[in-house]
JSON list of C-alpha atoms in Angstrom, two decimals:
[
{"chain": "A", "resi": 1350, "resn": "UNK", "atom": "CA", "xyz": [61.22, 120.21, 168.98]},
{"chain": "A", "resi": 1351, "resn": "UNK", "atom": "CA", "xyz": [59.70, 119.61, 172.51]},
{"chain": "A", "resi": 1352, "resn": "UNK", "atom": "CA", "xyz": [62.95, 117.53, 173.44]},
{"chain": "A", "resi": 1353, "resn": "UNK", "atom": "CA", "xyz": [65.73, 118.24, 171.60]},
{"chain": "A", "resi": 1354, "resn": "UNK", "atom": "CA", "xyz": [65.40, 121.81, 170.69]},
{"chain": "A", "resi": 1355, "resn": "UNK", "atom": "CA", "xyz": [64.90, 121.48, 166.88]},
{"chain": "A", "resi": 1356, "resn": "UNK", "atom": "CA", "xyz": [63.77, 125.12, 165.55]},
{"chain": "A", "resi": 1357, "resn": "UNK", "atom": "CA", "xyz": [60.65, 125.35, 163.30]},
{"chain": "A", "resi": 1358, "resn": "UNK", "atom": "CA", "xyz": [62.28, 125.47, 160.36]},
{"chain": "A", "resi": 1359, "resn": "UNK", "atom": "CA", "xyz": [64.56, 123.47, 161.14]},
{"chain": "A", "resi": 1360, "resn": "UNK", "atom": "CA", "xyz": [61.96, 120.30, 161.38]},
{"chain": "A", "resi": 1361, "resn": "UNK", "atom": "CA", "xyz": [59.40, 121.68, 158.32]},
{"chain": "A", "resi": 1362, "resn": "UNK", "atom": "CA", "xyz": [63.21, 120.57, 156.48]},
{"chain": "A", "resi": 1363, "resn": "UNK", "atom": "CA", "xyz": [64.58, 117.68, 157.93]},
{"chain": "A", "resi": 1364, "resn": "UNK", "atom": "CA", "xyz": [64.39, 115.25, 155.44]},
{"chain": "A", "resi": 1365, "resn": "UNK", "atom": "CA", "xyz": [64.63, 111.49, 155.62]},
{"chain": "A", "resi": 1366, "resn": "UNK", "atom": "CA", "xyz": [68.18, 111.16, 154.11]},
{"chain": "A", "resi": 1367, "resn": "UNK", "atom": "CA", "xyz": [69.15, 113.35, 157.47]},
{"chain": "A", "resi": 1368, "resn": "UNK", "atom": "CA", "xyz": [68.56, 110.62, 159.69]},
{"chain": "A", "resi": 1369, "resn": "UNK", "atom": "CA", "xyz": [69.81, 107.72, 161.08]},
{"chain": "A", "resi": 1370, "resn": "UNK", "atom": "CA", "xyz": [67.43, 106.24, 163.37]},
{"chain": "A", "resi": 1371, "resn": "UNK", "atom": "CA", "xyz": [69.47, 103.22, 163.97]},
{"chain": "A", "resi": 1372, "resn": "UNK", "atom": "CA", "xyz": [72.12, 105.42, 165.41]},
{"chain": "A", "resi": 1373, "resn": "UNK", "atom": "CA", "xyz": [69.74, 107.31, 166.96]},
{"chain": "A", "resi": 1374, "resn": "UNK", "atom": "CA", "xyz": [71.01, 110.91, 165.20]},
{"chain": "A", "resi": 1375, "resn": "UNK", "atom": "CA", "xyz": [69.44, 113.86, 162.96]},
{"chain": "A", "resi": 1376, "resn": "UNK", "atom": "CA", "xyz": [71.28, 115.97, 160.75]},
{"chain": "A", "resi": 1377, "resn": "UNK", "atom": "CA", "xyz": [69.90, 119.54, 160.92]},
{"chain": "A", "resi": 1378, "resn": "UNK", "atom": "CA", "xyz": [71.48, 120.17, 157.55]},
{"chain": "A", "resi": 1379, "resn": "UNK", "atom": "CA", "xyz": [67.87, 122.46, 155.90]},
{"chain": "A", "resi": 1380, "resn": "UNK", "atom": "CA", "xyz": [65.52, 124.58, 157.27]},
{"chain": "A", "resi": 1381, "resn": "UNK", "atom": "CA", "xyz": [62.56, 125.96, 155.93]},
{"chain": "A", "resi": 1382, "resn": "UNK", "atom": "CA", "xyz": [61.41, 129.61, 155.83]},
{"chain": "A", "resi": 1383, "resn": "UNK", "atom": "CA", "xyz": [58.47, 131.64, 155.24]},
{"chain": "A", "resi": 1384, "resn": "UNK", "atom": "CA", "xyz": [59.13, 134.47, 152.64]},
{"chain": "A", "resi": 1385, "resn": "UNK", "atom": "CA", "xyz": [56.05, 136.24, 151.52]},
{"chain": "A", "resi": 1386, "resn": "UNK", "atom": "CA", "xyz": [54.05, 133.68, 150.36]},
{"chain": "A", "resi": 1387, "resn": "UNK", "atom": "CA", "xyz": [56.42, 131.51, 149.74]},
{"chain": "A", "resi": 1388, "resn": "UNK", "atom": "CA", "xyz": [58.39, 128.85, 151.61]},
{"chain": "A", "resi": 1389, "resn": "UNK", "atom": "CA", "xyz": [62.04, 128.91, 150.64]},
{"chain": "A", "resi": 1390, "resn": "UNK", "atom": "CA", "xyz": [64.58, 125.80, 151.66]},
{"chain": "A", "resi": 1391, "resn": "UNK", "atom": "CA", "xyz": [67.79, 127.48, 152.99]},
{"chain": "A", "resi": 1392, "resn": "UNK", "atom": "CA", "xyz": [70.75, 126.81, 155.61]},
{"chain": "A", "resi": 1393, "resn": "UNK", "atom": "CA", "xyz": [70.07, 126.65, 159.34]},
{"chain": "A", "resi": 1394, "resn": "UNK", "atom": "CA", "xyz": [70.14, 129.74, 160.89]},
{"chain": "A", "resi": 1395, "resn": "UNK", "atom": "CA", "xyz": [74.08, 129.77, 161.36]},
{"chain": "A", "resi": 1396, "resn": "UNK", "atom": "CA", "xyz": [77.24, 128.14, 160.64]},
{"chain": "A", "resi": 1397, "resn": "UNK", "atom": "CA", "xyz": [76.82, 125.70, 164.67]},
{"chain": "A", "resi": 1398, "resn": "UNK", "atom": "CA", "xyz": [72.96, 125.39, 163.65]},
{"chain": "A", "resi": 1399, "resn": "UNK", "atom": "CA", "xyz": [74.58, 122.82, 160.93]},
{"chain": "A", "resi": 1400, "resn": "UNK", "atom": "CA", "xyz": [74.76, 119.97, 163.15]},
{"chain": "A", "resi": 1401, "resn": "UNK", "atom": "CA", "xyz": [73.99, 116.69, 164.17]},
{"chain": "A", "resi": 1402, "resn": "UNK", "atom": "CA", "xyz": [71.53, 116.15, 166.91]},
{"chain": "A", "resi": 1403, "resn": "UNK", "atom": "CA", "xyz": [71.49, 113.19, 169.40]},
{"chain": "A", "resi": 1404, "resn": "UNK", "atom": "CA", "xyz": [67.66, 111.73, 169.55]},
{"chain": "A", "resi": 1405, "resn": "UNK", "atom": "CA", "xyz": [66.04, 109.52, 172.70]},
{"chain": "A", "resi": 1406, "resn": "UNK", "atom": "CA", "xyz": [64.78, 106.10, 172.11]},
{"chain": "A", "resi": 1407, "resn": "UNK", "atom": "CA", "xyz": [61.20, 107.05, 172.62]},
{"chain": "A", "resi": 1408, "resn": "UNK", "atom": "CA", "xyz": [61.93, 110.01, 169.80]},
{"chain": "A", "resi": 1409, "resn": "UNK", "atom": "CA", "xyz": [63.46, 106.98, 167.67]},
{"chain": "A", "resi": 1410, "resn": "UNK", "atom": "CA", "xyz": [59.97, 105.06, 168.20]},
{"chain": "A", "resi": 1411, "resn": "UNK", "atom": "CA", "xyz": [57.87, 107.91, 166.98]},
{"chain": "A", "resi": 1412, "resn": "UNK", "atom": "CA", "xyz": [59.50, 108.33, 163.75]},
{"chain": "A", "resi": 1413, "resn": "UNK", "atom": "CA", "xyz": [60.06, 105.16, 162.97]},
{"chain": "A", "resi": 1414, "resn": "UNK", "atom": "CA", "xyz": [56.05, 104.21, 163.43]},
{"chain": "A", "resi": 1415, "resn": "UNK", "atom": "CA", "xyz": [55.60, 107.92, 161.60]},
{"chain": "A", "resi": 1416, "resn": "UNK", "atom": "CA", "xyz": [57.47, 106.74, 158.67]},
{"chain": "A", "resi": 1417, "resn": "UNK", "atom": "CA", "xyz": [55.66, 103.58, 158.12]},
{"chain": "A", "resi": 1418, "resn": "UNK", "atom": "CA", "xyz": [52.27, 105.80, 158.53]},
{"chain": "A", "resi": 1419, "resn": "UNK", "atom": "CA", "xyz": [53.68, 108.39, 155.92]},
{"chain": "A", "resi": 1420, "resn": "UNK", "atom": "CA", "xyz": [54.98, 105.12, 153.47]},
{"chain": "A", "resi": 1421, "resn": "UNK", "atom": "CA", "xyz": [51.10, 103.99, 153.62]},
{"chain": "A", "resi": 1422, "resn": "UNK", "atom": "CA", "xyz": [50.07, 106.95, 152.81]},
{"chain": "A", "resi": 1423, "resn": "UNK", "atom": "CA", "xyz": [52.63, 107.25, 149.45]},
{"chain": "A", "resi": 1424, "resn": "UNK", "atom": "CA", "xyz": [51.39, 104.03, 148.39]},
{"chain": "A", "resi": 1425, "resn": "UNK", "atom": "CA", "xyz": [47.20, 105.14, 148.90]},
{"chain": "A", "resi": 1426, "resn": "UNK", "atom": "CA", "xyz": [48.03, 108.54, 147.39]},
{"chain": "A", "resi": 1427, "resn": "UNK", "atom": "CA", "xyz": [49.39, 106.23, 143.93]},
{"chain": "A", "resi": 1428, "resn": "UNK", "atom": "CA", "xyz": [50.73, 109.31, 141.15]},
{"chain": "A", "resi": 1429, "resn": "UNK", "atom": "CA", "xyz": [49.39, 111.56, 143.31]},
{"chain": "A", "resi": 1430, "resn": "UNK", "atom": "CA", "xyz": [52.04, 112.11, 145.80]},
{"chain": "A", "resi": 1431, "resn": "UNK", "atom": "CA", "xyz": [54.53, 113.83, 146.01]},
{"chain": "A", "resi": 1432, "resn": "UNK", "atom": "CA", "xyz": [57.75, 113.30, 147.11]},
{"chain": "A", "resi": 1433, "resn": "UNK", "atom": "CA", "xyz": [59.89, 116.30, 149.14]},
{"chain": "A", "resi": 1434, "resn": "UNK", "atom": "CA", "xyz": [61.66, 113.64, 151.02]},
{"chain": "A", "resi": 1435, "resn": "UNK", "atom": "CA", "xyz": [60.59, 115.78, 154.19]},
{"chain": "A", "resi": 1436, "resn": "UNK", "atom": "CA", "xyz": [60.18, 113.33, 157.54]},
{"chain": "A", "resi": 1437, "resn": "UNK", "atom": "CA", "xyz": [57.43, 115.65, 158.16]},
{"chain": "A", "resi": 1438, "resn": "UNK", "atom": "CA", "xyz": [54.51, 117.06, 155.01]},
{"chain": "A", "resi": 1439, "resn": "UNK", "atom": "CA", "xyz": [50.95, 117.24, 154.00]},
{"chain": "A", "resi": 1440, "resn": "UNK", "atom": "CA", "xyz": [48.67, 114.57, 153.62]},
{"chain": "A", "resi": 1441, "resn": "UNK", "atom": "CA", "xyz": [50.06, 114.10, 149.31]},
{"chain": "A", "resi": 1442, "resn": "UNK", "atom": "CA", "xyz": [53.74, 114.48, 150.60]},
{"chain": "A", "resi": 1443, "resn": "UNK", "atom": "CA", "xyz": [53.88, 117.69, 150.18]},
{"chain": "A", "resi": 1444, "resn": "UNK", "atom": "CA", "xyz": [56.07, 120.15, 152.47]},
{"chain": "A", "resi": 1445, "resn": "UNK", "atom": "CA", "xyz": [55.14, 121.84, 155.35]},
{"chain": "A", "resi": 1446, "resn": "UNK", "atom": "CA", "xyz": [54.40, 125.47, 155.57]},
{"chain": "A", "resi": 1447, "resn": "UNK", "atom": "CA", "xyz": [55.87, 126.75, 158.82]},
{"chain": "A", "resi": 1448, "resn": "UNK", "atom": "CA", "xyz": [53.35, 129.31, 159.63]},
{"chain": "A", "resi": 1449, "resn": "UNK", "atom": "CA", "xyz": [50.73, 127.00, 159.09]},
{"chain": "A", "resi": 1450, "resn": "UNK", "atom": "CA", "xyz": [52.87, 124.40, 161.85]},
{"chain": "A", "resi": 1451, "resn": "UNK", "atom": "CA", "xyz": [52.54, 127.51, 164.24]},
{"chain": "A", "resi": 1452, "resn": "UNK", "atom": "CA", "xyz": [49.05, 127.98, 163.73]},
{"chain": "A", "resi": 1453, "resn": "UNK", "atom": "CA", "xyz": [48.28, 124.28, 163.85]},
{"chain": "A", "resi": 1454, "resn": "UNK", "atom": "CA", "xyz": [50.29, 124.03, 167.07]},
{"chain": "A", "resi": 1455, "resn": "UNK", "atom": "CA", "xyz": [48.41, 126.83, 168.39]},
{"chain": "A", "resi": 1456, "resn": "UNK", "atom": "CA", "xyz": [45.06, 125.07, 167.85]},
{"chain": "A", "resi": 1457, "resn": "UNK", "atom": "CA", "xyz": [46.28, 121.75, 169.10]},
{"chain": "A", "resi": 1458, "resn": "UNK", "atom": "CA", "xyz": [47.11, 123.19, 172.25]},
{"chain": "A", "resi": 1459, "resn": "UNK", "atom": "CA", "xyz": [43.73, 125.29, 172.84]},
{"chain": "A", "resi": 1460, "resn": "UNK", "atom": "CA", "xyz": [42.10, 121.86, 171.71]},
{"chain": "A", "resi": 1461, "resn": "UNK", "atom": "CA", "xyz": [44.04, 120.15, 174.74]},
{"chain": "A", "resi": 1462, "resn": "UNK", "atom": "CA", "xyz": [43.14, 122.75, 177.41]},
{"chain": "A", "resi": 1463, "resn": "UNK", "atom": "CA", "xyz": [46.78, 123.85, 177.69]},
{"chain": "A", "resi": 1464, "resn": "UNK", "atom": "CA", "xyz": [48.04, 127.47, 178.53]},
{"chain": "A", "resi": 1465, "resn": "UNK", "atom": "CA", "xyz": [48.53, 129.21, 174.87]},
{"chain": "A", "resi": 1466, "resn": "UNK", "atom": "CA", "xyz": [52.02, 128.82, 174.04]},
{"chain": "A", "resi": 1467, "resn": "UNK", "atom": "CA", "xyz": [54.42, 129.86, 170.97]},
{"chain": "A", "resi": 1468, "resn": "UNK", "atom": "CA", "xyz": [55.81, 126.81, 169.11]},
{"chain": "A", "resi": 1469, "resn": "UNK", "atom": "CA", "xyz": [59.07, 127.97, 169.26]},
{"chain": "A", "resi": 1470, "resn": "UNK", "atom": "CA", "xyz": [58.63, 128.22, 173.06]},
{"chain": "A", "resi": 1471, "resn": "UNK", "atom": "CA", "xyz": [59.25, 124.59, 172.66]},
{"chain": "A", "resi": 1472, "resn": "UNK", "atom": "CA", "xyz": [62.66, 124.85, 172.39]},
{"chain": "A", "resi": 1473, "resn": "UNK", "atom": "CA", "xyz": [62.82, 126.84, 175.52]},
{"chain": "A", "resi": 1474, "resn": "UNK", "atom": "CA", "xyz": [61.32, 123.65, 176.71]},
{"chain": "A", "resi": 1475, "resn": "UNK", "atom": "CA", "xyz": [63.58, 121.43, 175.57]},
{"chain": "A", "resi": 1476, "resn": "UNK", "atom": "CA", "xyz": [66.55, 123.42, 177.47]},
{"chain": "A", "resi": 1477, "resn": "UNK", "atom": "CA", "xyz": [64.38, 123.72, 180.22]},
{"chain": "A", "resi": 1478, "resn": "UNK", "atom": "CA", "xyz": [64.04, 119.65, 180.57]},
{"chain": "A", "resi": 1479, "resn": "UNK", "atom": "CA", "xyz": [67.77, 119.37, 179.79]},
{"chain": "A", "resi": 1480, "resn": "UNK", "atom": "CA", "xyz": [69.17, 121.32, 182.63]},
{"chain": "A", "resi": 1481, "resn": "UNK", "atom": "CA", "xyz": [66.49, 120.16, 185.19]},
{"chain": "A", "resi": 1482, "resn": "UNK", "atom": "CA", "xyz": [67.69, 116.42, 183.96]},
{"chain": "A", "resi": 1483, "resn": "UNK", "atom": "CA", "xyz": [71.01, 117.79, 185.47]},
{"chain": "A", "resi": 1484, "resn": "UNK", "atom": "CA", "xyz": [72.72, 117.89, 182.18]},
{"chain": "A", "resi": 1485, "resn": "UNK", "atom": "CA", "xyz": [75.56, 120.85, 182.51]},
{"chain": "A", "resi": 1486, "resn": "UNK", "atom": "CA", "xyz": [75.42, 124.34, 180.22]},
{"chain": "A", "resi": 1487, "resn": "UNK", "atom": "CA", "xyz": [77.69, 122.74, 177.81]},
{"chain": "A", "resi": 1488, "resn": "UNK", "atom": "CA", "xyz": [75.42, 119.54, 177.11]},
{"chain": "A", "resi": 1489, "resn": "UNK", "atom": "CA", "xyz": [72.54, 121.68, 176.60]},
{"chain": "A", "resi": 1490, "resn": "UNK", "atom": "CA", "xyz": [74.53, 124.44, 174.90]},
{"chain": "A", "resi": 1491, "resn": "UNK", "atom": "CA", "xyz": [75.35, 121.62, 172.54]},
{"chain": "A", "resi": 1492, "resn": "UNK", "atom": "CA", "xyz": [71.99, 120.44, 171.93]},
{"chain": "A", "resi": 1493, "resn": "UNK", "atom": "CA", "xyz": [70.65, 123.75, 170.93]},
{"chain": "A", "resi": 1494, "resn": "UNK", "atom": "CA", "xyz": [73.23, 123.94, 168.87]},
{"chain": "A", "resi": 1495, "resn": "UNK", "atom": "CA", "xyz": [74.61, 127.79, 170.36]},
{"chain": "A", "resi": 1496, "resn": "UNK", "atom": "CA", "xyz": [77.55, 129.53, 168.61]},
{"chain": "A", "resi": 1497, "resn": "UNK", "atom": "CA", "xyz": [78.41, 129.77, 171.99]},
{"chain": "A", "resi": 1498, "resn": "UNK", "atom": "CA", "xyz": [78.17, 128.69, 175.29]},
{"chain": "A", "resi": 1499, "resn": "UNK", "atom": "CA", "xyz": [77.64, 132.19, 176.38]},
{"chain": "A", "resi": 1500, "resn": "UNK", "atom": "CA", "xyz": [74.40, 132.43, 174.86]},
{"chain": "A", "resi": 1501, "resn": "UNK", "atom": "CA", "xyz": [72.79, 129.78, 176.64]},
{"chain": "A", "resi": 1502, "resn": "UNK", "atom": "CA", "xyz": [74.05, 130.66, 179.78]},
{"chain": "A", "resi": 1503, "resn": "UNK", "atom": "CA", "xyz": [72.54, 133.94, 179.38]},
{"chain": "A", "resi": 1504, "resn": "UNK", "atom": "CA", "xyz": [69.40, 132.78, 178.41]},
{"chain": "A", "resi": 1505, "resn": "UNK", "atom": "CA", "xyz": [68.64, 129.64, 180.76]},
{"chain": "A", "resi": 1506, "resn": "UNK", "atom": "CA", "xyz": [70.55, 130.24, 184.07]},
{"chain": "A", "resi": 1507, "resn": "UNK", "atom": "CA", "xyz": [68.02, 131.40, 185.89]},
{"chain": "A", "resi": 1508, "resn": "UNK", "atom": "CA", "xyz": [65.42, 129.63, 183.81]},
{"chain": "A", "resi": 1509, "resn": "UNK", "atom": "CA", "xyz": [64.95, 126.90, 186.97]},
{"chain": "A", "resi": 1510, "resn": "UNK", "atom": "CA", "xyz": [65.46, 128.36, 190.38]},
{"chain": "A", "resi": 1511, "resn": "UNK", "atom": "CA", "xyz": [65.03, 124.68, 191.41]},
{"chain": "A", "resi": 1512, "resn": "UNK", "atom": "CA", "xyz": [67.74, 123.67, 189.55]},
{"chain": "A", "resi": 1513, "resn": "UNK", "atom": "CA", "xyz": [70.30, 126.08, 191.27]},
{"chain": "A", "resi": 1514, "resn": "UNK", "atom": "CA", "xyz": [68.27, 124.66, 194.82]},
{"chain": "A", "resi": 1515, "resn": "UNK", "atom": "CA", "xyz": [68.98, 121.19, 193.47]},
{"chain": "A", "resi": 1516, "resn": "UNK", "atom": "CA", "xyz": [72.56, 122.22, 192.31]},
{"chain": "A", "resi": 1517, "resn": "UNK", "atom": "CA", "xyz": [73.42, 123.48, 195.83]},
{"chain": "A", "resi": 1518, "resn": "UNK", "atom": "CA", "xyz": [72.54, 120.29, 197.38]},
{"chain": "A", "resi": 1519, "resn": "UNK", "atom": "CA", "xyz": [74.44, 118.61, 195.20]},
{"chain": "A", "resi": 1520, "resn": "UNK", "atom": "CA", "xyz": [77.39, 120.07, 196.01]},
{"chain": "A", "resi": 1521, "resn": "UNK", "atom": "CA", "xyz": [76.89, 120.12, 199.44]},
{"chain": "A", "resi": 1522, "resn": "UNK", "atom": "CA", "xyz": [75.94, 116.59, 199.79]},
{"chain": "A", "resi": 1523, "resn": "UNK", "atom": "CA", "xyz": [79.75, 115.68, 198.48]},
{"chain": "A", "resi": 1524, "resn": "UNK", "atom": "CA", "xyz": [81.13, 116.80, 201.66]},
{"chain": "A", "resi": 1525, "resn": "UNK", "atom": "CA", "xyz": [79.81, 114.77, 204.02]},
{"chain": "A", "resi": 1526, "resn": "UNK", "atom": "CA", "xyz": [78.86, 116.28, 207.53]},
{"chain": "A", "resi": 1527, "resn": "UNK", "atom": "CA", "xyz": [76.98, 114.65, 210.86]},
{"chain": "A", "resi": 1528, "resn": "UNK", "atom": "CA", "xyz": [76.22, 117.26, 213.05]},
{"chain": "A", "resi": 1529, "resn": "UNK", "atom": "CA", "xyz": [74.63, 116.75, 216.15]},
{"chain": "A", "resi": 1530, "resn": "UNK", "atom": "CA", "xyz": [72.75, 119.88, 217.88]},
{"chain": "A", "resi": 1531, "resn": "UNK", "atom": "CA", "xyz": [72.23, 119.78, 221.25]},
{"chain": "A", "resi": 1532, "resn": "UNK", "atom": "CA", "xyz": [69.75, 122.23, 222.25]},
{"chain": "A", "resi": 1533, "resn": "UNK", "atom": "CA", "xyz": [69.54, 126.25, 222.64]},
{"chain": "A", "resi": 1534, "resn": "UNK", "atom": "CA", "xyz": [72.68, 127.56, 224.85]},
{"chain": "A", "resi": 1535, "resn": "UNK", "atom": "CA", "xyz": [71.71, 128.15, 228.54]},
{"chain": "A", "resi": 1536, "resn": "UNK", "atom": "CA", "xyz": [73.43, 132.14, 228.02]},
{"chain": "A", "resi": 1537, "resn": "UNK", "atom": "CA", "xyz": [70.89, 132.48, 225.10]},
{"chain": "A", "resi": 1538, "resn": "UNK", "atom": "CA", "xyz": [73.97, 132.25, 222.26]},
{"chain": "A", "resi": 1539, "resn": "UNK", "atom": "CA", "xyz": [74.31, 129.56, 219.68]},
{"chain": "A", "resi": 1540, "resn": "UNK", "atom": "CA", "xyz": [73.56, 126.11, 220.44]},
{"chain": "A", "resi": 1541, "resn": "UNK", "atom": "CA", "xyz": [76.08, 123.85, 221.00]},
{"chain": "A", "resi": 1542, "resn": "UNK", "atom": "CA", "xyz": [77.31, 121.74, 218.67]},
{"chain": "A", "resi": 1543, "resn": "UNK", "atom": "CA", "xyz": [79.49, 118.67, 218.28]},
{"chain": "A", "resi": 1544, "resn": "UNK", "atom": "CA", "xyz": [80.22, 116.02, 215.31]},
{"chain": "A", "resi": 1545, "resn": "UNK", "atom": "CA", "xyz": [78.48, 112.74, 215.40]},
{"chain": "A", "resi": 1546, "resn": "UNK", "atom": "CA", "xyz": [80.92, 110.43, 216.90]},
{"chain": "A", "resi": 1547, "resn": "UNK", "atom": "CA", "xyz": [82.57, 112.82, 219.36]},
{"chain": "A", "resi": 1548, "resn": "UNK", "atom": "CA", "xyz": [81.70, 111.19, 222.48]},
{"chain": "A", "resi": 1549, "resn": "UNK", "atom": "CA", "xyz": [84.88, 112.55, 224.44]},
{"chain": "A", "resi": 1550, "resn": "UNK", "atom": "CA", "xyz": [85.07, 111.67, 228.24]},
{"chain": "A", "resi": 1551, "resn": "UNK", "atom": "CA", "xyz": [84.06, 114.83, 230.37]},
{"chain": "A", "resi": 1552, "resn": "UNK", "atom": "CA", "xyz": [86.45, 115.44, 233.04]},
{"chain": "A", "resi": 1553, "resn": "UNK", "atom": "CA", "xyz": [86.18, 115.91, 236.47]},
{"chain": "A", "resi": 1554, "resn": "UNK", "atom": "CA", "xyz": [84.67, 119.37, 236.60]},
{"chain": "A", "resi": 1555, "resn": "UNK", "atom": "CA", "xyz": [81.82, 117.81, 233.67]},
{"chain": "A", "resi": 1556, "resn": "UNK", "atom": "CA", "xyz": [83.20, 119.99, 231.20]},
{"chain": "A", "resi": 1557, "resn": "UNK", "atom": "CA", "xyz": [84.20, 118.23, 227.89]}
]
């Protein structure tokens, strides 16, 4: 959630069969829902929420030391445990209920000391990271899985200022420029200024 965008319900119902951690990818194919009190499996929230997300290495490395944790756990747990196939449940297997994730989240972060967050702002996070990494709207658009591009422009681009500072000098920095300045103009106007490199002969008045 904190770095790929994943909504809550999305990861209470990703489910082991979703991923392939060799290639590095996670099917968002189930999400889970609160209704009453009841959690309910459904289809992401639309049609481009079905999709397959791209995970990091160090993401890869979590889960994969999370499974073998969870596996040890099915084996203490004997007839006991239960098996939702969910990458992420209870301590007997069971699944997740997303309020409870929000909550949970909520005292995790008071625990740490950290400013009191909503889970979900997570995945205003994960955008966040993405565009300061210099990944373009479409990238990240991608990631969060938009319907459109549209939408995540109009939610994250002003999101950074820095990264419309860092943009600018981008671009800027692809022309390239040596300008000398020589000092403030005698007549109190600009200063004057030549390129780097211009060392013309002055002629015989000292003009240039």
């Amino acid at each position: 959630m904190a770095f790929r965008g994943l909504r809550r319900g999305e990861a209470c119902g990703a489910r082991w069969v979703d991923a392939e951690l060799d290639e590095g990818l996670l099917a968002t194919a189930r999400q889970l829902n609160n209704v009453g009190r009841q959690v309910k499996e459904g289809s992401p929230k639309t049609e481009s929420s079905d999709a397959v997300v791209a995970l990091d290495s160090g993401t890869v490395a979590v889960l994969r030391a999370h499974r073998e944790r969870q596996e040890a756990e099915r084996l203490a747990a004997g007839p006991a445990w239960i098996d939702s196939g969910r990458i992420f449940t209870k301590a007997d297997g069971s699944e997740l209920t997303p309020d409870w994730v929000s909550e949970h989240f909520e005292r995790l972060t008071f625990a740490a000391g950290l400013p009191s967050i909503r889970l979900h702002d997570l995945r205003h996070g994960a955008a966040t990271l993405s565009l300061a990494a210099g990944n373009d709207m479409k990238t990240t658009s991608a990631m969060l899985r938009h319907s459109s591009i549209s939408i995540t422009a109009d939610l994250y681009t002003t999101v950074l200022p820095e990264v419309a500072r860092e943009a600018a000098e981008a671009s800027a920095a692809l022309v390239p420029r040596a300008v000398v300045v020589t000092g403030a103009s005698e007549t109190g106007g600009l200063p004057s200024v030549s390129q780097a490199g211009d060392r013309r002969p002055a002629d015989s008045t000292g003009s240039r």
